[in-house]
PDB file of C-alpha atoms in Angstrom:
ATOM      1  CA  MET A   1      70.044 -16.562 204.673  1.00  0.00           C
ATOM      2  CA  ILE A   2      68.234 -19.658 203.463  1.00  0.00           C
ATOM      3  CA  ASP A   3      68.891 -20.928 199.955  1.00  0.00           C
ATOM      4  CA  ILE A   4      66.807 -23.561 198.215  1.00  0.00           C
ATOM      5  CA  GLY A   5      68.385 -26.396 196.277  1.00  0.00           C
ATOM      6  CA  PRO A   6      68.639 -30.154 196.064  1.00  0.00           C
ATOM      7  CA  GLY A   7      68.552 -31.440 199.635  1.00  0.00           C
ATOM      8  CA  ILE A   8      68.671 -28.007 201.218  1.00  0.00           C
ATOM      9  CA  PRO A   9      67.767 -26.380 203.459  1.00  0.00           C
ATOM     10  CA  THR A  10      68.154 -29.040 206.112  1.00  0.00           C
ATOM     11  CA  HIS A  11      66.570 -29.098 209.552  1.00  0.00           C
ATOM     12  CA  THR A  12      69.974 -28.401 211.031  1.00  0.00           C
ATOM     13  CA  GLY A  13      70.430 -25.386 208.795  1.00  0.00           C
ATOM     14  CA  VAL A  14      67.049 -23.829 209.556  1.00  0.00           C
ATOM     15  CA  HIS A  15      67.192 -24.451 213.285  1.00  0.00           C
ATOM     16  CA  THR A  16      70.804 -23.341 213.657  1.00  0.00           C
ATOM     17  CA  ASN A  17      70.026 -20.075 211.903  1.00  0.00           C
ATOM     18  CA  THR A  18      66.864 -19.597 213.943  1.00  0.00           C
ATOM     19  CA  HIS A  19      68.708 -20.162 217.206  1.00  0.00           C
ATOM     20  CA  ALA A  20      71.452 -17.749 216.200  1.00  0.00           C
ATOM     21  CA  LEU A  21      68.909 -15.069 215.291  1.00  0.00           C
ATOM     22  CA  ALA A  22      67.091 -15.541 218.592  1.00  0.00           C
ATOM     23  CA  ARG A  23      70.327 -15.100 220.524  1.00  0.00           C
ATOM     24  CA  TYR A  24      71.126 -12.038 218.488  1.00  0.00           C
ATOM     25  CA  ALA A  25      67.708 -10.534 219.218  1.00  0.00           C
ATOM     26  CA  ALA A  26      67.981 -11.228 222.954  1.00  0.00           C
ATOM     27  CA  ILE A  27      71.421  -9.642 223.221  1.00  0.00           C
ATOM     28  CA  CYS A  28      70.293  -6.571 221.298  1.00  0.00           C
ATOM     29  CA  GLN A  29      67.309  -6.104 223.617  1.00  0.00           C
ATOM     30  CA  ASP A  30      69.494  -6.519 226.677  1.00  0.00           C
ATOM     31  CA  CYS A  31      71.534  -3.624 225.348  1.00  0.00           C
ATOM     32  CA  ASP A  32      68.450  -1.475 224.646  1.00  0.00           C
ATOM     33  CA  VAL A  33      68.697  -1.898 220.879  1.00  0.00           C
ATOM     34  CA  VAL A  34      65.579  -3.002 218.985  1.00  0.00           C
ATOM     35  CA  PRO A  35      66.486  -6.033 216.826  1.00  0.00           C
ATOM     36  CA  ILE A  36      65.352  -6.472 213.247  1.00  0.00           C
ATOM     37  CA  VAL A  37      65.318 -10.098 212.175  1.00  0.00           C
ATOM     38  CA  GLU A  38      64.818 -10.981 208.545  1.00  0.00           C
ATOM     39  CA  PRO A  39      63.396 -14.310 207.377  1.00  0.00           C
ATOM     40  CA  GLU A  40      65.636 -14.282 204.365  1.00  0.00           C
ATOM     41  CA  VAL A  41      64.613 -17.114 202.089  1.00  0.00           C
ATOM     42  CA  LEU A  42      66.172 -16.283 198.755  1.00  0.00           C
ATOM     43  CA  MET A  43      63.456 -15.699 196.182  1.00  0.00           C
ATOM     44  CA  ASP A  44      64.306 -16.203 192.567  1.00  0.00           C
ATOM     45  CA  ALA A  45      62.381 -17.672 189.675  1.00  0.00           C
ATOM     46  CA  ALA A  46      63.345 -21.205 190.603  1.00  0.00           C
ATOM     47  CA  THR A  47      62.024 -20.885 194.146  1.00  0.00           C
ATOM     48  CA  ILE A  48      58.567 -19.526 193.308  1.00  0.00           C
ATOM     49  CA  SER A  49      57.299 -23.038 193.132  1.00  0.00           C
ATOM     50  CA  THR A  50      55.993 -25.750 195.356  1.00  0.00           C
ATOM     51  CA  SER A  51      59.332 -26.117 197.095  1.00  0.00           C
ATOM     52  CA  GLY A  52      59.533 -22.339 197.540  1.00  0.00           C
ATOM     53  CA  TYR A  53      56.148 -22.326 199.207  1.00  0.00           C
ATOM     54  CA  GLN A  54      57.054 -25.212 201.482  1.00  0.00           C
ATOM     55  CA  VAL A  55      60.437 -23.850 202.502  1.00  0.00           C
ATOM     56  CA  THR A  56      59.079 -20.359 203.115  1.00  0.00           C
ATOM     57  CA  GLN A  57      56.295 -21.795 205.237  1.00  0.00           C
ATOM     58  CA  TRP A  58      58.762 -23.889 207.189  1.00  0.00           C
ATOM     59  CA  VAL A  59      61.235 -21.075 207.831  1.00  0.00           C
ATOM     60  CA  LEU A  60      58.579 -18.564 208.817  1.00  0.00           C
ATOM     61  CA  LYS A  61      56.972 -21.010 211.183  1.00  0.00           C
ATOM     62  CA  THR A  62      60.299 -21.760 212.776  1.00  0.00           C
ATOM     63  CA  GLN A  63      61.447 -18.189 213.101  1.00  0.00           C
ATOM     64  CA  PHE A  64      58.424 -15.996 213.581  1.00  0.00           C
ATOM     65  CA  PHE A  65      55.285 -17.836 214.365  1.00  0.00           C
ATOM     66  CA  ARG A  66      53.998 -19.299 217.546  1.00  0.00           C
ATOM     67  CA  PRO A  67      51.030 -21.515 218.322  1.00  0.00           C
ATOM     68  CA  LEU A  68      47.837 -19.657 219.102  1.00  0.00           C
ATOM     69  CA  SER A  69      47.515 -21.265 222.515  1.00  0.00           C
ATOM     70  CA  SER A  70      50.921 -19.884 223.477  1.00  0.00           C
ATOM     71  CA  ALA A  71      49.972 -16.523 222.060  1.00  0.00           C
ATOM     72  CA  ARG A  72      46.808 -16.421 224.155  1.00  0.00           C
ATOM     73  CA  ASP A  73      48.718 -17.356 227.301  1.00  0.00           C
ATOM     74  CA  ALA A  74      51.389 -14.781 226.603  1.00  0.00           C
ATOM     75  CA  ARG A  75      48.822 -12.087 225.928  1.00  0.00           C
ATOM     76  CA  ARG A  76      46.914 -12.902 229.077  1.00  0.00           C
ATOM     77  CA  ASN A  77      50.052 -12.887 231.210  1.00  0.00           C
ATOM     78  CA  ARG A  78      51.284  -9.681 229.713  1.00  0.00           C
ATOM     79  CA  ALA A  79      47.939  -7.956 230.113  1.00  0.00           C
ATOM     80  CA  GLU A  80      47.687  -8.994 233.750  1.00  0.00           C
ATOM     81  CA  ALA A  81      51.197  -7.829 234.471  1.00  0.00           C
ATOM     82  CA  GLU A  82      51.040  -4.508 232.714  1.00  0.00           C
ATOM     83  CA  HIS A  83      47.497  -3.311 232.493  1.00  0.00           C
ATOM     84  CA  GLY A  84      45.827  -4.628 235.633  1.00  0.00           C
ATOM     85  CA  ASP A  85      42.171  -3.705 235.583  1.00  0.00           C
ATOM     86  CA  ARG A  86      42.418  -2.374 232.052  1.00  0.00           C
ATOM     87  CA  ARG A  87      43.636  -5.655 230.612  1.00  0.00           C
ATOM     88  CA  GLN A  88      40.439  -6.662 228.851  1.00  0.00           C
ATOM     89  CA  GLU A  89      39.921  -3.272 227.307  1.00  0.00           C
ATOM     90  CA  SER A  90      43.551  -3.140 226.230  1.00  0.00           C
ATOM     91  CA  ALA A  91      43.582  -6.583 224.630  1.00  0.00           C
ATOM     92  CA  LYS A  92      40.338  -5.912 222.748  1.00  0.00           C
ATOM     93  CA  LYS A  93      41.626  -2.588 221.504  1.00  0.00           C
ATOM     94  CA  ALA A  94      44.912  -4.124 220.292  1.00  0.00           C
ATOM     95  CA  ALA A  95      43.156  -6.990 218.550  1.00  0.00           C
ATOM     96  CA  ARG A  96      40.653  -4.650 216.907  1.00  0.00           C
ATOM     97  CA  GLY A  97      43.439  -2.382 215.676  1.00  0.00           C
ATOM     98  CA  SER A  98      45.419  -5.270 214.229  1.00  0.00           C
ATOM     99  CA  ARG A  99      42.582  -7.067 212.540  1.00  0.00           C
ATOM    100  CA  GLY A 100      41.654  -4.190 210.272  1.00  0.00           C
ATOM    101  CA  LYS A 101      45.160  -3.887 208.944  1.00  0.00           C
ATOM    102  CA  LEU A 102      45.742  -7.434 207.894  1.00  0.00           C
ATOM    103  CA  GLY A 103      45.869  -8.232 204.243  1.00  0.00           C
ATOM    104  CA  LEU A 104      48.374  -8.209 201.459  1.00  0.00           C
ATOM    105  CA  LYS A 105      49.842  -4.873 202.413  1.00  0.00           C
ATOM    106  CA  HIS A 106      49.911  -5.372 206.109  1.00  0.00           C
ATOM    107  CA  PRO A 107      53.533  -4.659 207.196  1.00  0.00           C
ATOM    108  CA  LEU A 108      53.627  -5.192 210.921  1.00  0.00           C
ATOM    109  CA  ARG A 109      52.369  -1.995 212.422  1.00  0.00           C
ATOM    110  CA  ASP A 110      53.320  -2.558 215.972  1.00  0.00           C
ATOM    111  CA  LEU A 111      55.987  -5.021 216.947  1.00  0.00           C
ATOM    112  CA  ILE A 112      54.843  -4.898 220.515  1.00  0.00           C
ATOM    113  CA  ALA A 113      51.368  -6.101 219.600  1.00  0.00           C
ATOM    114  CA  LEU A 114      52.817  -9.307 218.206  1.00  0.00           C
ATOM    115  CA  VAL A 115      50.742 -11.716 220.221  1.00  0.00           C
ATOM    116  CA  ASP A 116      47.573  -9.767 219.515  1.00  0.00           C
ATOM    117  CA  ILE A 117      48.261  -9.886 215.814  1.00  0.00           C
ATOM    118  CA  VAL A 118      48.853 -13.624 216.029  1.00  0.00           C
ATOM    119  CA  ALA A 119      45.332 -14.059 217.342  1.00  0.00           C
ATOM    120  CA  ALA A 120      43.927 -11.705 214.708  1.00  0.00           C
ATOM    121  CA  VAL A 121      45.669 -13.577 211.892  1.00  0.00           C
ATOM    122  CA  HIS A 122      44.189 -16.837 213.049  1.00  0.00           C
ATOM    123  CA  GLN A 123      40.736 -15.358 213.179  1.00  0.00           C
ATOM    124  CA  HIS A 124      41.066 -13.573 209.853  1.00  0.00           C
ATOM    125  CA  PHE A 125      42.222 -16.589 207.917  1.00  0.00           C
ATOM    126  CA  GLY A 126      40.398 -19.250 209.892  1.00  0.00           C
ATOM    127  CA  LEU A 127      43.584 -21.138 210.633  1.00  0.00           C
ATOM    128  CA  ASP A 128      43.683 -24.225 212.762  1.00  0.00           C
ATOM    129  CA  ASP A 129      44.304 -23.328 216.387  1.00  0.00           C
ATOM    130  CA  ARG A 130      46.990 -25.833 217.176  1.00  0.00           C
ATOM    131  CA  ASN A 131      48.942 -26.430 214.033  1.00  0.00           C
ATOM    132  CA  ASP A 132      48.911 -23.154 212.184  1.00  0.00           C
ATOM    133  CA  VAL A 133      50.892 -20.274 213.397  1.00  0.00           C
ATOM    134  CA  ALA A 134      51.348 -16.575 212.957  1.00  0.00           C
ATOM    135  CA  VAL A 135      53.313 -13.748 212.568  1.00  0.00           C
ATOM    136  CA  LEU A 136      56.290 -11.985 211.408  1.00  0.00           C
ATOM    137  CA  ALA A 137      58.113  -8.754 211.292  1.00  0.00           C
ATOM    138  CA  ASP A 138      59.798  -6.994 208.502  1.00  0.00           C
ATOM    139  CA  ARG A 139      60.385  -6.680 204.819  1.00  0.00           C
ATOM    140  CA  GLY A 140      60.857 -10.430 204.541  1.00  0.00           C
ATOM    141  CA  ILE A 141      57.114 -10.669 204.311  1.00  0.00           C
ATOM    142  CA  THR A 142      56.597  -8.959 201.027  1.00  0.00           C
ATOM    143  CA  ARG A 143      53.447  -9.183 198.974  1.00  0.00           C
ATOM    144  CA  GLU A 144      54.922 -12.198 197.227  1.00  0.00           C
ATOM    145  CA  GLY A 145      55.964 -13.744 200.509  1.00  0.00           C
ATOM    146  CA  VAL A 146      52.498 -13.349 201.964  1.00  0.00           C
ATOM    147  CA  ARG A 147      50.938 -14.820 198.827  1.00  0.00           C
ATOM    148  CA  ILE A 148      53.256 -17.798 199.019  1.00  0.00           C
ATOM    149  CA  TRP A 149      52.654 -18.223 202.709  1.00  0.00           C
ATOM    150  CA  TYR A 150      48.886 -18.275 202.412  1.00  0.00           C
ATOM    151  CA  GLY A 151      48.850 -19.898 198.986  1.00  0.00           C
ATOM    152  CA  PRO A 152      45.331 -20.622 197.723  1.00  0.00           C
ATOM    153  CA  ARG A 153      43.707 -18.902 200.710  1.00  0.00           C
ATOM    154  CA  LEU A 154      44.186 -15.485 199.077  1.00  0.00           C
TER     155      LEU A 154
ATOM    156  CA  MET B   1      66.908  -3.648 229.613  1.00  0.00           C
ATOM    157  CA  ASN B   2      64.839  -0.485 229.413  1.00  0.00           C
ATOM    158  CA  ARG B   3      61.560  -1.895 228.173  1.00  0.00           C
ATOM    159  CA  ASP B   4      59.816   1.458 227.873  1.00  0.00           C
ATOM    160  CA  GLU B   5      62.532   2.764 225.590  1.00  0.00           C
ATOM    161  CA  LEU B   6      62.446  -0.411 223.491  1.00  0.00           C
ATOM    162  CA  VAL B   7      58.682  -0.106 223.105  1.00  0.00           C
ATOM    163  CA  LYS B   8      58.973   3.566 222.206  1.00  0.00           C
ATOM    164  CA  THR B   9      61.654   2.849 219.604  1.00  0.00           C
ATOM    165  CA  ALA B  10      59.802  -0.118 218.104  1.00  0.00           C
ATOM    166  CA  LYS B  11      56.628   1.934 217.730  1.00  0.00           C
ATOM    167  CA  ALA B  12      58.545   4.774 216.113  1.00  0.00           C
ATOM    168  CA  MET B  13      60.087   2.306 213.660  1.00  0.00           C
ATOM    169  CA  VAL B  14      56.695   1.177 212.437  1.00  0.00           C
ATOM    170  CA  ALA B  15      55.000   4.578 212.434  1.00  0.00           C
ATOM    171  CA  LYS B  16      52.164   4.938 209.962  1.00  0.00           C
ATOM    172  CA  GLY B  17      53.263   5.999 206.497  1.00  0.00           C
ATOM    173  CA  LYS B  18      56.952   5.423 207.173  1.00  0.00           C
ATOM    174  CA  GLY B  19      59.369   2.677 206.225  1.00  0.00           C
ATOM    175  CA  ILE B  20      62.856   1.568 207.108  1.00  0.00           C
ATOM    176  CA  SER B  21      65.813   2.284 204.850  1.00  0.00           C
ATOM    177  CA  ALA B  22      68.267  -0.595 204.736  1.00  0.00           C
ATOM    178  CA  ALA B  23      71.612   1.096 204.066  1.00  0.00           C
ATOM    179  CA  ASP B  24      73.566  -1.719 205.616  1.00  0.00           C
ATOM    180  CA  GLU B  25      75.536  -2.859 202.606  1.00  0.00           C
ATOM    181  CA  SER B  26      78.928  -4.148 203.561  1.00  0.00           C
ATOM    182  CA  SER B  27      81.995  -2.435 202.161  1.00  0.00           C
ATOM    183  CA  GLY B  28      82.344  -5.163 199.551  1.00  0.00           C
ATOM    184  CA  THR B  29      78.717  -4.995 198.446  1.00  0.00           C
ATOM    185  CA  ILE B  30      78.582  -1.236 198.072  1.00  0.00           C
ATOM    186  CA  LYS B  31      81.860  -1.290 196.163  1.00  0.00           C
ATOM    187  CA  LYS B  32      80.232  -3.619 193.632  1.00  0.00           C
ATOM    188  CA  ARG B  33      77.292  -1.205 193.292  1.00  0.00           C
ATOM    189  CA  PHE B  34      79.548   1.800 192.872  1.00  0.00           C
ATOM    190  CA  ASP B  35      81.595  -0.098 190.323  1.00  0.00           C
ATOM    191  CA  ALA B  36      78.432  -0.881 188.373  1.00  0.00           C
ATOM    192  CA  ILE B  37      77.617   2.821 187.949  1.00  0.00           C
ATOM    193  CA  GLY B  38      81.216   3.841 187.396  1.00  0.00           C
ATOM    194  CA  VAL B  39      81.927   5.504 190.726  1.00  0.00           C
ATOM    195  CA  GLU B  40      85.452   5.032 191.865  1.00  0.00           C
ATOM    196  CA  ILE B  41      86.380   4.931 195.504  1.00  0.00           C
ATOM    197  CA  GLN B  42      89.259   7.353 195.616  1.00  0.00           C
ATOM    198  CA  ARG B  43      89.595   7.770 199.322  1.00  0.00           C
ATOM    199  CA  ARG B  44      88.666   5.204 201.871  1.00  0.00           C
ATOM    200  CA  GLN B  45      85.117   5.641 203.163  1.00  0.00           C
ATOM    201  CA  SER B  46      84.482   9.125 201.780  1.00  0.00           C
ATOM    202  CA  PRO B  47      82.350   8.231 198.718  1.00  0.00           C
ATOM    203  CA  ARG B  48      80.284   5.778 200.672  1.00  0.00           C
ATOM    204  CA  PHE B  49      79.763   8.339 203.380  1.00  0.00           C
ATOM    205  CA  THR B  50      78.861  11.051 200.910  1.00  0.00           C
ATOM    206  CA  ALA B  51      76.354   8.863 199.096  1.00  0.00           C
ATOM    207  CA  ARG B  52      74.643   7.794 202.265  1.00  0.00           C
ATOM    208  CA  CYS B  53      74.692  11.334 203.627  1.00  0.00           C
ATOM    209  CA  CYS B  54      73.155  12.886 200.535  1.00  0.00           C
ATOM    210  CA  PHE B  55      69.976  10.887 200.381  1.00  0.00           C
ATOM    211  CA  ARG B  56      69.574  11.102 204.091  1.00  0.00           C
ATOM    212  CA  SER B  57      69.191  14.852 204.029  1.00  0.00           C
ATOM    213  CA  THR B  58      66.203  14.937 201.725  1.00  0.00           C
ATOM    214  CA  GLU B  59      62.680  15.956 202.667  1.00  0.00           C
ATOM    215  CA  ALA B  60      61.361  12.534 201.683  1.00  0.00           C
ATOM    216  CA  MET B  61      63.609  10.931 204.202  1.00  0.00           C
ATOM    217  CA  ARG B  62      62.362  13.245 206.924  1.00  0.00           C
ATOM    218  CA  ASN B  63      58.736  12.455 206.203  1.00  0.00           C
ATOM    219  CA  HIS B  64      58.801   8.813 205.199  1.00  0.00           C
ATOM    220  CA  ILE B  65      61.833   7.077 206.670  1.00  0.00           C
ATOM    221  CA  SER B  66      61.364   5.968 210.265  1.00  0.00           C
ATOM    222  CA  GLY B  67      64.776   4.364 210.621  1.00  0.00           C
ATOM    223  CA  VAL B  68      68.027   3.742 208.805  1.00  0.00           C
ATOM    224  CA  ILE B  69      69.984   0.530 209.184  1.00  0.00           C
ATOM    225  CA  LEU B  70      73.677   1.341 209.031  1.00  0.00           C
ATOM    226  CA  TYR B  71      76.745  -0.794 208.713  1.00  0.00           C
ATOM    227  CA  ASP B  72      79.408  -1.079 211.375  1.00  0.00           C
ATOM    228  CA  GLU B  73      81.661   1.184 209.345  1.00  0.00           C
ATOM    229  CA  THR B  74      79.104   3.911 208.749  1.00  0.00           C
ATOM    230  CA  ILE B  75      77.709   4.281 212.240  1.00  0.00           C
ATOM    231  CA  ARG B  76      81.144   5.381 213.362  1.00  0.00           C
ATOM    232  CA  GLN B  77      81.618   7.889 210.557  1.00  0.00           C
ATOM    233  CA  LYS B  78      81.430  11.619 211.101  1.00  0.00           C
ATOM    234  CA  ALA B  79      80.622  14.607 208.943  1.00  0.00           C
ATOM    235  CA  LYS B  80      83.301  17.182 208.178  1.00  0.00           C
ATOM    236  CA  ASP B  81      82.247  19.212 211.180  1.00  0.00           C
ATOM    237  CA  GLY B  82      82.659  16.186 213.415  1.00  0.00           C
ATOM    238  CA  THR B  83      78.966  15.379 213.806  1.00  0.00           C
ATOM    239  CA  PRO B  84      78.441  11.590 213.939  1.00  0.00           C
ATOM    240  CA  LEU B  85      76.292  10.165 211.151  1.00  0.00           C
ATOM    241  CA  ALA B  86      73.947   8.688 213.743  1.00  0.00           C
ATOM    242  CA  LYS B  87      73.283  12.186 215.078  1.00  0.00           C
ATOM    243  CA  LEU B  88      72.627  13.519 211.594  1.00  0.00           C
ATOM    244  CA  ILE B  89      70.037  10.820 211.054  1.00  0.00           C
ATOM    245  CA  GLY B  90      68.474  11.575 214.410  1.00  0.00           C
ATOM    246  CA  ALA B  91      68.331  15.252 213.551  1.00  0.00           C
ATOM    247  CA  ALA B  92      66.494  14.360 210.340  1.00  0.00           C
ATOM    248  CA  GLY B  93      63.774  12.705 212.378  1.00  0.00           C
ATOM    249  CA  SER B  94      64.802   9.083 211.898  1.00  0.00           C
ATOM    250  CA  LEU B  95      66.227   6.409 214.111  1.00  0.00           C
ATOM    251  CA  PRO B  96      69.761   5.149 213.472  1.00  0.00           C
ATOM    252  CA  GLY B  97      70.122   1.381 213.588  1.00  0.00           C
ATOM    253  CA  ILE B  98      72.915  -1.023 212.850  1.00  0.00           C
ATOM    254  CA  LYS B  99      73.552  -4.305 211.129  1.00  0.00           C
ATOM    255  CA  VAL B 100      75.748  -6.300 213.407  1.00  0.00           C
ATOM    256  CA  ASP B 101      76.347  -9.558 211.630  1.00  0.00           C
ATOM    257  CA  LYS B 102      79.459 -10.025 209.567  1.00  0.00           C
ATOM    258  CA  GLY B 103      78.131 -11.606 206.418  1.00  0.00           C
ATOM    259  CA  THR B 104      77.713 -15.311 205.844  1.00  0.00           C
ATOM    260  CA  LYS B 105      79.939 -18.326 205.887  1.00  0.00           C
ATOM    261  CA  PRO B 106      79.411 -22.015 205.138  1.00  0.00           C
ATOM    262  CA  LEU B 107      77.595 -23.899 207.886  1.00  0.00           C
ATOM    263  CA  PRO B 108      79.819 -26.780 209.025  1.00  0.00           C
ATOM    264  CA  SER B 109      78.516 -30.242 208.160  1.00  0.00           C
ATOM    265  CA  CYS B 110      75.752 -28.772 205.995  1.00  0.00           C
ATOM    266  CA  PRO B 111      77.056 -28.538 202.418  1.00  0.00           C
ATOM    267  CA  GLY B 112      75.493 -25.676 200.474  1.00  0.00           C
ATOM    268  CA  GLU B 113      74.026 -23.935 203.520  1.00  0.00           C
ATOM    269  CA  LEU B 114      75.115 -20.667 205.095  1.00  0.00           C
ATOM    270  CA  ILE B 115      75.047 -19.118 208.519  1.00  0.00           C
ATOM    271  CA  HIS B 116      75.660 -15.547 209.543  1.00  0.00           C
ATOM    272  CA  ARG B 117      79.141 -14.987 210.837  1.00  0.00           C
ATOM    273  CA  GLY B 118      77.719 -12.647 213.406  1.00  0.00           C
ATOM    274  CA  SER B 119      75.850 -15.528 214.989  1.00  0.00           C
ATOM    275  CA  ARG B 120      79.056 -17.238 215.996  1.00  0.00           C
ATOM    276  CA  TRP B 121      80.243 -13.934 217.294  1.00  0.00           C
ATOM    277  CA  PHE B 122      77.058 -13.661 219.323  1.00  0.00           C
ATOM    278  CA  ASP B 123      77.652 -17.112 220.721  1.00  0.00           C
ATOM    279  CA  ARG B 124      80.553 -15.580 222.530  1.00  0.00           C
ATOM    280  CA  THR B 125      78.098 -13.687 224.636  1.00  0.00           C
ATOM    281  CA  VAL B 126      80.403 -11.335 226.480  1.00  0.00           C
ATOM    282  CA  GLU B 127      81.888 -10.018 223.274  1.00  0.00           C
ATOM    283  CA  GLY B 128      78.434  -9.854 221.692  1.00  0.00           C
ATOM    284  CA  ILE B 129      77.034  -7.748 224.508  1.00  0.00           C
ATOM    285  CA  SER B 130      80.096  -5.565 224.453  1.00  0.00           C
ATOM    286  CA  ARG B 131      79.643  -4.872 220.774  1.00  0.00           C
ATOM    287  CA  ALA B 132      75.915  -4.248 221.070  1.00  0.00           C
ATOM    288  CA  ARG B 133      76.564  -1.788 223.890  1.00  0.00           C
ATOM    289  CA  ARG B 134      79.160  -0.036 221.785  1.00  0.00           C
ATOM    290  CA  ALA B 135      76.610   0.245 218.990  1.00  0.00           C
ATOM    291  CA  PHE B 136      74.135   1.736 221.477  1.00  0.00           C
ATOM    292  CA  ALA B 137      76.777   4.214 222.639  1.00  0.00           C
ATOM    293  CA  ASN B 138      77.353   5.169 219.000  1.00  0.00           C
ATOM    294  CA  GLY B 139      73.710   6.067 218.697  1.00  0.00           C
ATOM    295  CA  ALA B 140      72.091   2.856 217.423  1.00  0.00           C
ATOM    296  CA  ARG B 141      68.593   2.259 218.724  1.00  0.00           C
TER     297      ARG B 141
END
């Protein structure tokens, strides 16, 4: 849970929480339980502001987004490992399915297609390949959250 | 790790037209909500169980709720006939899940910031795995 106030959140706070959530998710998966991780930046009237936008962007990037280059590598490796000869067809199909569903109401349809959605988000919004990042899971990305995240782009 | 099962569960959680019901209020939080509408907790657990059970048996839940996030207390609860709540949810066509953190506490050396108590618990990996496995055995997916 990330609160916004004078001097907070700090780097230590955001990264400590992110690390803890990552450990939690890994342990759950090891035990065959699907983890749900919430990017819980508290949203009240005071936070829907410039600082709210910046903190939300920062937390989401830290917790849920990965650089496109990493996403492409991960997708390629996964496709080679799992789909063999069908990898190109599979990746295209996943990307096509994700792209059409992006927008304000786009709750993540398929957690497993995460890396494909990352690529689709970049393409859809024309984000910079190296510095911008993508994607998320869960109710934390509400309509308001998405609007704040993309700001003037939408 | 059974990846196929994880994939199957994750896809079921995000099925088209369905959402996840977060019924993972802690005992303290749900007591505040019951107090606000004038419901008194007369016997330990029973009102909370009844409330959660009631809305879980509706048709809307069957058609539109892909999963239910329970609290540590509720996933171990049973109906009067001894059926575990997790099984009831499964029978209604949803997936039982669990919230495993233990609320928040102040983050040391960071005034005003919080960290989930469950994260420290998960730092003690052996105990964390043990608890996650117990949740799995209780029906959490």
